[in-house]
Amino acid sequence: VLSIMFAFVLIISNISAVKFVKIYFLDIPADLFFFPLVYVLSTCLTEIYGFKAALRTIWFGCISNLAFSFLLYLAVLVPSDHSISTNFLYDSVVTKSLWITFSGVISLFFGLYFASIVLARSKIIFFGDQFLLRYLMSSAVGILIESAFFIPFMFVDYGKSGIPEAFLYSSCIKLIYQIIVAPLVSLIVLVLKNVERIDYYDYKTKYSPFNIF
């Protein structure tokens, strides 16, 4: 269920990333309202089921997202009458979304990959305690890495002038989101551990991006 939710949120985030909303003087992609949920779901998977389970879900979500965007793009390649406004708008949005999806998948993979490593390793270091600290620490690492990859891709058509500001605000919004939902995430993890009777520790895990089995 968590894996399906992960893929769903990821697809919605990349579609909504085409839309920019204005917050004070800065234009930011609308996906910031949905995207931080992937860190919540990835955290739950890593904390409960271990690094490999989280990595499998990350791969599943990324591949599903690419496949979804590619299938949408196939409709763009089919000849259509651009005198019909909806055809032109569809082609424009999907073409832009494909670029966002590609760059987003790359940046997200590395962000979540390193976030999962930090969470799994710190769980061993802290003997399973200090979950909120580990959650916020791993989320911060993942968000900063993901933003460092993604923001330059997003501004490729707008020049470099807004990249530092966008990186700062995007990272801050995502981190604030994680802080706000941290108590809820802690409760969800606790409930799932008790229900599933699983609390995996990655003592002998090799943290390769391809170590999914």
PDB file of C-alpha atoms in Angstrom:
ATOM      1  CA  VAL A   1       0.000   0.000   0.000  1.00  0.00           C
ATOM      2  CA  LEU A   2       2.804   2.407   0.897  1.00  0.00           C
ATOM      3  CA  SER A   3       4.535   1.654  -2.421  1.00  0.00           C
ATOM      4  CA  ILE A   4       1.366   2.377  -4.412  1.00  0.00           C
ATOM      5  CA  MET A   5       0.823   5.617  -2.486  1.00  0.00           C
ATOM      6  CA  PHE A   6       4.449   6.545  -3.174  1.00  0.00           C
ATOM      7  CA  ALA A   7       4.074   6.068  -6.937  1.00  0.00           C
ATOM      8  CA  PHE A   8       0.731   7.928  -6.955  1.00  0.00           C
ATOM      9  CA  VAL A   9       2.097  10.969  -5.103  1.00  0.00           C
ATOM     10  CA  LEU A  10       5.175  11.018  -7.316  1.00  0.00           C
ATOM     11  CA  ILE A  11       3.109  11.051 -10.536  1.00  0.00           C
ATOM     12  CA  ILE A  12       0.803  13.797  -9.215  1.00  0.00           C
ATOM     13  CA  SER A  13       3.807  15.845  -8.123  1.00  0.00           C
ATOM     14  CA  ASN A  14       5.483  15.758 -11.515  1.00  0.00           C
ATOM     15  CA  ILE A  15       2.276  16.701 -13.335  1.00  0.00           C
ATOM     16  CA  SER A  16       1.607  19.616 -10.992  1.00  0.00           C
ATOM     17  CA  ALA A  17       5.233  20.796 -11.281  1.00  0.00           C
ATOM     18  CA  VAL A  18       4.279  22.407 -14.614  1.00  0.00           C
ATOM     19  CA  LYS A  19       2.091  24.863 -12.706  1.00  0.00           C
ATOM     20  CA  PHE A  20       3.812  27.735 -10.903  1.00  0.00           C
ATOM     21  CA  VAL A  21       2.218  29.531  -7.967  1.00  0.00           C
ATOM     22  CA  LYS A  22       3.254  32.881  -6.592  1.00  0.00           C
ATOM     23  CA  ILE A  23       4.181  33.166  -2.923  1.00  0.00           C
ATOM     24  CA  TYR A  24       5.013  36.776  -2.188  1.00  0.00           C
ATOM     25  CA  PHE A  25       7.672  37.654  -4.782  1.00  0.00           C
ATOM     26  CA  LEU A  26       8.728  34.134  -5.744  1.00  0.00           C
ATOM     27  CA  ASP A  27       7.211  31.759  -8.287  1.00  0.00           C
ATOM     28  CA  ILE A  28       7.467  28.157  -7.132  1.00  0.00           C
ATOM     29  CA  PRO A  29       6.181  24.894  -8.683  1.00  0.00           C
ATOM     30  CA  ALA A  30       2.844  23.667  -7.322  1.00  0.00           C
ATOM     31  CA  ASP A  31       4.279  20.225  -6.655  1.00  0.00           C
ATOM     32  CA  LEU A  32       5.762  21.558  -3.417  1.00  0.00           C
ATOM     33  CA  PHE A  33       2.343  21.006  -1.852  1.00  0.00           C
ATOM     34  CA  PHE A  34       2.425  17.271  -2.674  1.00  0.00           C
ATOM     35  CA  PHE A  35       6.034  16.275  -3.216  1.00  0.00           C
ATOM     36  CA  PRO A  36       7.237  16.243   0.442  1.00  0.00           C
ATOM     37  CA  LEU A  37       4.906  13.289   1.034  1.00  0.00           C
ATOM     38  CA  VAL A  38       7.341  11.031  -0.824  1.00  0.00           C
ATOM     39  CA  TYR A  39       9.896  11.637   1.936  1.00  0.00           C
ATOM     40  CA  VAL A  40       7.279  10.710   4.539  1.00  0.00           C
ATOM     41  CA  LEU A  41       6.456   7.454   2.758  1.00  0.00           C
ATOM     42  CA  SER A  42      10.110   6.619   2.107  1.00  0.00           C
ATOM     43  CA  THR A  43      10.879   7.221   5.777  1.00  0.00           C
ATOM     44  CA  CYS A  44       8.123   4.843   6.887  1.00  0.00           C
ATOM     45  CA  LEU A  45       9.398   2.133   4.554  1.00  0.00           C
ATOM     46  CA  THR A  46      13.042   2.476   5.598  1.00  0.00           C
ATOM     47  CA  GLU A  47      12.302   2.674   9.313  1.00  0.00           C
ATOM     48  CA  ILE A  48       9.938  -0.295   9.396  1.00  0.00           C
ATOM     49  CA  TYR A  49      10.948  -2.619   6.571  1.00  0.00           C
ATOM     50  CA  GLY A  50      14.566  -1.622   5.974  1.00  0.00           C
ATOM     51  CA  PHE A  51      16.708  -0.016   3.307  1.00  0.00           C
ATOM     52  CA  LYS A  52      16.104  -2.630   0.610  1.00  0.00           C
ATOM     53  CA  ALA A  53      12.318  -2.339   0.864  1.00  0.00           C
ATOM     54  CA  ALA A  54      12.537   1.437   0.583  1.00  0.00           C
ATOM     55  CA  LEU A  55      14.934   1.197  -2.357  1.00  0.00           C
ATOM     56  CA  ARG A  56      12.590  -1.188  -4.192  1.00  0.00           C
ATOM     57  CA  THR A  57       9.778   1.320  -3.752  1.00  0.00           C
ATOM     58  CA  ILE A  58      11.975   4.176  -4.963  1.00  0.00           C
ATOM     59  CA  TRP A  59      12.829   2.215  -8.105  1.00  0.00           C
ATOM     60  CA  PHE A  60       9.161   1.235  -8.555  1.00  0.00           C
ATOM     61  CA  GLY A  61       8.009   4.834  -8.212  1.00  0.00           C
ATOM     62  CA  CYS A  62      10.642   6.231 -10.556  1.00  0.00           C
ATOM     63  CA  ILE A  63      10.038   3.623 -13.270  1.00  0.00           C
ATOM     64  CA  SER A  64       6.248   4.005 -12.964  1.00  0.00           C
ATOM     65  CA  ASN A  65       6.589   7.757 -13.275  1.00  0.00           C
ATOM     66  CA  LEU A  66       8.748   7.530 -16.383  1.00  0.00           C
ATOM     67  CA  ALA A  67       6.395   4.980 -17.955  1.00  0.00           C
ATOM     68  CA  PHE A  68       3.350   7.143 -17.231  1.00  0.00           C
ATOM     69  CA  SER A  69       4.971  10.234 -18.749  1.00  0.00           C
ATOM     70  CA  PHE A  70       6.163   8.300 -21.793  1.00  0.00           C
ATOM     71  CA  LEU A  71       2.662   6.972 -22.484  1.00  0.00           C
ATOM     72  CA  LEU A  72       1.273  10.494 -22.241  1.00  0.00           C
ATOM     73  CA  TYR A  73       3.955  11.688 -24.643  1.00  0.00           C
ATOM     74  CA  LEU A  74       2.981   9.046 -27.200  1.00  0.00           C
ATOM     75  CA  ALA A  75      -0.277  10.960 -27.663  1.00  0.00           C
ATOM     76  CA  VAL A  76       1.777  14.064 -28.499  1.00  0.00           C
ATOM     77  CA  LEU A  77       3.566  12.187 -31.286  1.00  0.00           C
ATOM     78  CA  VAL A  78       0.279  11.261 -32.942  1.00  0.00           C
ATOM     79  CA  PRO A  79      -0.623  13.857 -35.638  1.00  0.00           C
ATOM     80  CA  SER A  80      -3.307  16.256 -34.411  1.00  0.00           C
ATOM     81  CA  ASP A  81      -5.058  19.449 -35.444  1.00  0.00           C
ATOM     82  CA  HIS A  82      -3.445  22.326 -33.520  1.00  0.00           C
ATOM     83  CA  SER A  83      -6.250  24.634 -34.567  1.00  0.00           C
ATOM     84  CA  ILE A  84      -8.124  22.921 -31.743  1.00  0.00           C
ATOM     85  CA  SER A  85      -6.859  24.742 -28.679  1.00  0.00           C
ATOM     86  CA  THR A  86      -7.030  21.745 -26.365  1.00  0.00           C
ATOM     87  CA  ASN A  87      -4.657  19.770 -28.604  1.00  0.00           C
ATOM     88  CA  PHE A  88      -2.051  22.516 -28.517  1.00  0.00           C
ATOM     89  CA  LEU A  89      -2.367  22.954 -24.757  1.00  0.00           C
ATOM     90  CA  TYR A  90      -2.087  19.198 -24.179  1.00  0.00           C
ATOM     91  CA  ASP A  91       1.056  18.934 -26.327  1.00  0.00           C
ATOM     92  CA  SER A  92       2.624  21.919 -24.596  1.00  0.00           C
ATOM     93  CA  VAL A  93       1.926  20.723 -21.059  1.00  0.00           C
ATOM     94  CA  VAL A  94       2.904  17.093 -21.651  1.00  0.00           C
ATOM     95  CA  THR A  95       6.132  18.038 -23.454  1.00  0.00           C
ATOM     96  CA  LYS A  96       7.143  20.284 -20.571  1.00  0.00           C
ATOM     97  CA  SER A  97       6.029  17.665 -18.058  1.00  0.00           C
ATOM     98  CA  LEU A  98       8.218  15.026 -19.725  1.00  0.00           C
ATOM     99  CA  TRP A  99      11.325  17.140 -19.150  1.00  0.00           C
ATOM    100  CA  ILE A 100      10.286  17.811 -15.559  1.00  0.00           C
ATOM    101  CA  THR A 101       9.627  14.113 -14.990  1.00  0.00           C
ATOM    102  CA  PHE A 102      13.023  13.097 -16.346  1.00  0.00           C
ATOM    103  CA  SER A 103      14.921  15.641 -14.267  1.00  0.00           C
ATOM    104  CA  GLY A 104      12.662  15.020 -11.274  1.00  0.00           C
ATOM    105  CA  VAL A 105      13.216  11.257 -11.326  1.00  0.00           C
ATOM    106  CA  ILE A 106      16.982  11.667 -11.369  1.00  0.00           C
ATOM    107  CA  SER A 107      17.039  14.226  -8.565  1.00  0.00           C
ATOM    108  CA  LEU A 108      14.445  12.371  -6.496  1.00  0.00           C
ATOM    109  CA  PHE A 109      16.249   9.052  -6.782  1.00  0.00           C
ATOM    110  CA  PHE A 110      19.487  10.444  -5.408  1.00  0.00           C
ATOM    111  CA  GLY A 111      17.708  12.473  -2.732  1.00  0.00           C
ATOM    112  CA  LEU A 112      15.686   9.535  -1.409  1.00  0.00           C
ATOM    113  CA  TYR A 113      18.580   7.120  -1.825  1.00  0.00           C
ATOM    114  CA  PHE A 114      20.870   9.123   0.452  1.00  0.00           C
ATOM    115  CA  ALA A 115      18.022   9.963   2.836  1.00  0.00           C
ATOM    116  CA  SER A 116      17.325   6.244   3.269  1.00  0.00           C
ATOM    117  CA  ILE A 117      21.000   5.527   3.912  1.00  0.00           C
ATOM    118  CA  VAL A 118      21.175   8.233   6.587  1.00  0.00           C
ATOM    119  CA  LEU A 119      18.001   6.962   8.265  1.00  0.00           C
ATOM    120  CA  ALA A 120      19.059   3.304   8.187  1.00  0.00           C
ATOM    121  CA  ARG A 121      22.586   3.982   9.445  1.00  0.00           C
ATOM    122  CA  SER A 122      21.479   6.398  12.164  1.00  0.00           C
ATOM    123  CA  LYS A 123      18.930   3.840  13.374  1.00  0.00           C
ATOM    124  CA  ILE A 124      21.798   1.497  14.183  1.00  0.00           C
ATOM    125  CA  ILE A 125      23.898   4.270  15.730  1.00  0.00           C
ATOM    126  CA  PHE A 126      21.053   5.408  17.995  1.00  0.00           C
ATOM    127  CA  PHE A 127      19.910   1.822  18.719  1.00  0.00           C
ATOM    128  CA  GLY A 128      16.500   2.549  17.207  1.00  0.00           C
ATOM    129  CA  ASP A 129      15.861   5.597  19.400  1.00  0.00           C
ATOM    130  CA  GLN A 130      15.572   9.306  18.542  1.00  0.00           C
ATOM    131  CA  PHE A 131      13.278   8.683  15.573  1.00  0.00           C
ATOM    132  CA  LEU A 132      12.219  12.322  15.152  1.00  0.00           C
ATOM    133  CA  LEU A 133      15.836  13.476  15.055  1.00  0.00           C
ATOM    134  CA  ARG A 134      16.776  10.764  12.568  1.00  0.00           C
ATOM    135  CA  TYR A 135      13.719  11.485  10.435  1.00  0.00           C
ATOM    136  CA  LEU A 136      14.404  15.216  10.192  1.00  0.00           C
ATOM    137  CA  MET A 137      18.124  14.678   9.657  1.00  0.00           C
ATOM    138  CA  SER A 138      17.647  12.180   6.834  1.00  0.00           C
ATOM    139  CA  SER A 139      14.894  14.290   5.243  1.00  0.00           C
ATOM    140  CA  ALA A 140      17.130  17.365   5.313  1.00  0.00           C
ATOM    141  CA  VAL A 141      19.944  15.477   3.568  1.00  0.00           C
ATOM    142  CA  GLY A 142      17.592  14.109   0.909  1.00  0.00           C
ATOM    143  CA  ILE A 143      15.834  17.426   0.292  1.00  0.00           C
ATOM    144  CA  LEU A 144      19.074  19.378  -0.105  1.00  0.00           C
ATOM    145  CA  ILE A 145      20.498  16.814  -2.540  1.00  0.00           C
ATOM    146  CA  GLU A 146      17.238  16.588  -4.501  1.00  0.00           C
ATOM    147  CA  SER A 147      16.862  20.378  -4.718  1.00  0.00           C
ATOM    148  CA  ALA A 148      20.488  20.803  -5.799  1.00  0.00           C
ATOM    149  CA  PHE A 149      19.773  18.518  -8.779  1.00  0.00           C
ATOM    150  CA  PHE A 150      16.228  19.572  -9.612  1.00  0.00           C
ATOM    151  CA  ILE A 151      16.171  23.369  -9.317  1.00  0.00           C
ATOM    152  CA  PRO A 152      18.794  23.977 -12.058  1.00  0.00           C
ATOM    153  CA  PHE A 153      16.776  21.698 -14.383  1.00  0.00           C
ATOM    154  CA  MET A 154      13.602  23.664 -13.629  1.00  0.00           C
ATOM    155  CA  PHE A 155      15.246  26.999 -14.453  1.00  0.00           C
ATOM    156  CA  VAL A 156      16.909  25.874 -17.672  1.00  0.00           C
ATOM    157  CA  ASP A 157      14.533  28.083 -19.698  1.00  0.00           C
ATOM    158  CA  TYR A 158      14.596  31.026 -17.289  1.00  0.00           C
ATOM    159  CA  GLY A 159      18.294  31.693 -16.798  1.00  0.00           C
ATOM    160  CA  LYS A 160      20.421  31.285 -13.693  1.00  0.00           C
ATOM    161  CA  SER A 161      19.395  34.410 -11.821  1.00  0.00           C
ATOM    162  CA  GLY A 162      16.596  32.794  -9.785  1.00  0.00           C
ATOM    163  CA  ILE A 163      18.309  29.500  -8.956  1.00  0.00           C
ATOM    164  CA  PRO A 164      19.744  30.405  -5.502  1.00  0.00           C
ATOM    165  CA  GLU A 165      16.452  31.913  -4.328  1.00  0.00           C
ATOM    166  CA  ALA A 166      14.426  28.997  -5.678  1.00  0.00           C
ATOM    167  CA  PHE A 167      16.791  26.489  -4.062  1.00  0.00           C
ATOM    168  CA  LEU A 168      16.525  28.267  -0.704  1.00  0.00           C
ATOM    169  CA  TYR A 169      12.744  28.636  -0.693  1.00  0.00           C
ATOM    170  CA  SER A 170      12.073  25.195  -2.124  1.00  0.00           C
ATOM    171  CA  SER A 171      14.309  23.524   0.453  1.00  0.00           C
ATOM    172  CA  CYS A 172      12.897  25.588   3.315  1.00  0.00           C
ATOM    173  CA  ILE A 173       9.275  24.848   2.390  1.00  0.00           C
ATOM    174  CA  LYS A 174       9.967  21.109   2.169  1.00  0.00           C
ATOM    175  CA  LEU A 175      11.865  21.093   5.458  1.00  0.00           C
ATOM    176  CA  ILE A 176       9.112  23.046   7.230  1.00  0.00           C
ATOM    177  CA  TYR A 177       6.620  20.542   5.826  1.00  0.00           C
ATOM    178  CA  GLN A 178       8.633  17.676   7.323  1.00  0.00           C
ATOM    179  CA  ILE A 179       8.832  19.410  10.702  1.00  0.00           C
ATOM    180  CA  ILE A 180       5.073  19.987  10.774  1.00  0.00           C
ATOM    181  CA  VAL A 181       4.177  16.390   9.932  1.00  0.00           C
ATOM    182  CA  ALA A 182       6.944  14.825  12.055  1.00  0.00           C
ATOM    183  CA  PRO A 183       4.678  13.937  15.031  1.00  0.00           C
ATOM    184  CA  LEU A 184       2.153  12.313  12.677  1.00  0.00           C
ATOM    185  CA  VAL A 185       4.893  10.354  10.898  1.00  0.00           C
ATOM    186  CA  SER A 186       6.187   9.146  14.268  1.00  0.00           C
ATOM    187  CA  LEU A 187       2.699   7.940  15.187  1.00  0.00           C
ATOM    188  CA  ILE A 188       2.227   6.169  11.837  1.00  0.00           C
ATOM    189  CA  VAL A 189       5.570   4.393  12.179  1.00  0.00           C
ATOM    190  CA  LEU A 190       4.759   3.303  15.729  1.00  0.00           C
ATOM    191  CA  VAL A 191       1.345   1.941  14.728  1.00  0.00           C
ATOM    192  CA  LEU A 192       2.680   0.096  11.681  1.00  0.00           C
ATOM    193  CA  LYS A 193       5.510  -1.466  13.688  1.00  0.00           C
ATOM    194  CA  ASN A 194       3.000  -2.806  16.204  1.00  0.00           C
ATOM    195  CA  VAL A 195       0.559  -4.021  13.544  1.00  0.00           C
ATOM    196  CA  GLU A 196       3.167  -5.576  11.240  1.00  0.00           C
ATOM    197  CA  ARG A 197       5.412  -6.716  14.117  1.00  0.00           C
ATOM    198  CA  ILE A 198       8.411  -5.659  12.052  1.00  0.00           C
ATOM    199  CA  ASP A 199      11.260  -3.345  13.029  1.00  0.00           C
ATOM    200  CA  TYR A 200      14.120  -4.056  10.647  1.00  0.00           C
ATOM    201  CA  TYR A 201      17.740  -3.080  11.300  1.00  0.00           C
ATOM    202  CA  ASP A 202      20.179  -2.880   8.356  1.00  0.00           C
ATOM    203  CA  TYR A 203      23.176  -4.372  10.141  1.00  0.00           C
ATOM    204  CA  LYS A 204      24.652  -6.213   7.152  1.00  0.00           C
ATOM    205  CA  THR A 205      23.054  -4.254   4.341  1.00  0.00           C
ATOM    206  CA  LYS A 206      25.159  -3.102   1.408  1.00  0.00           C
ATOM    207  CA  TYR A 207      23.998   0.384   0.461  1.00  0.00           C
ATOM    208  CA  SER A 208      24.245  -0.035  -3.270  1.00  0.00           C
ATOM    209  CA  PRO A 209      21.572   1.674  -5.408  1.00  0.00           C
ATOM    210  CA  PHE A 210      20.990  -1.718  -7.080  1.00  0.00           C
ATOM    211  CA  ASN A 211      20.766  -3.797  -3.898  1.00  0.00           C
ATOM    212  CA  ILE A 212      17.028  -4.408  -4.034  1.00  0.00           C
ATOM    213  CA  PHE A 213      16.893  -8.198  -3.446  1.00  0.00           C
TER     214      PHE A 213
END
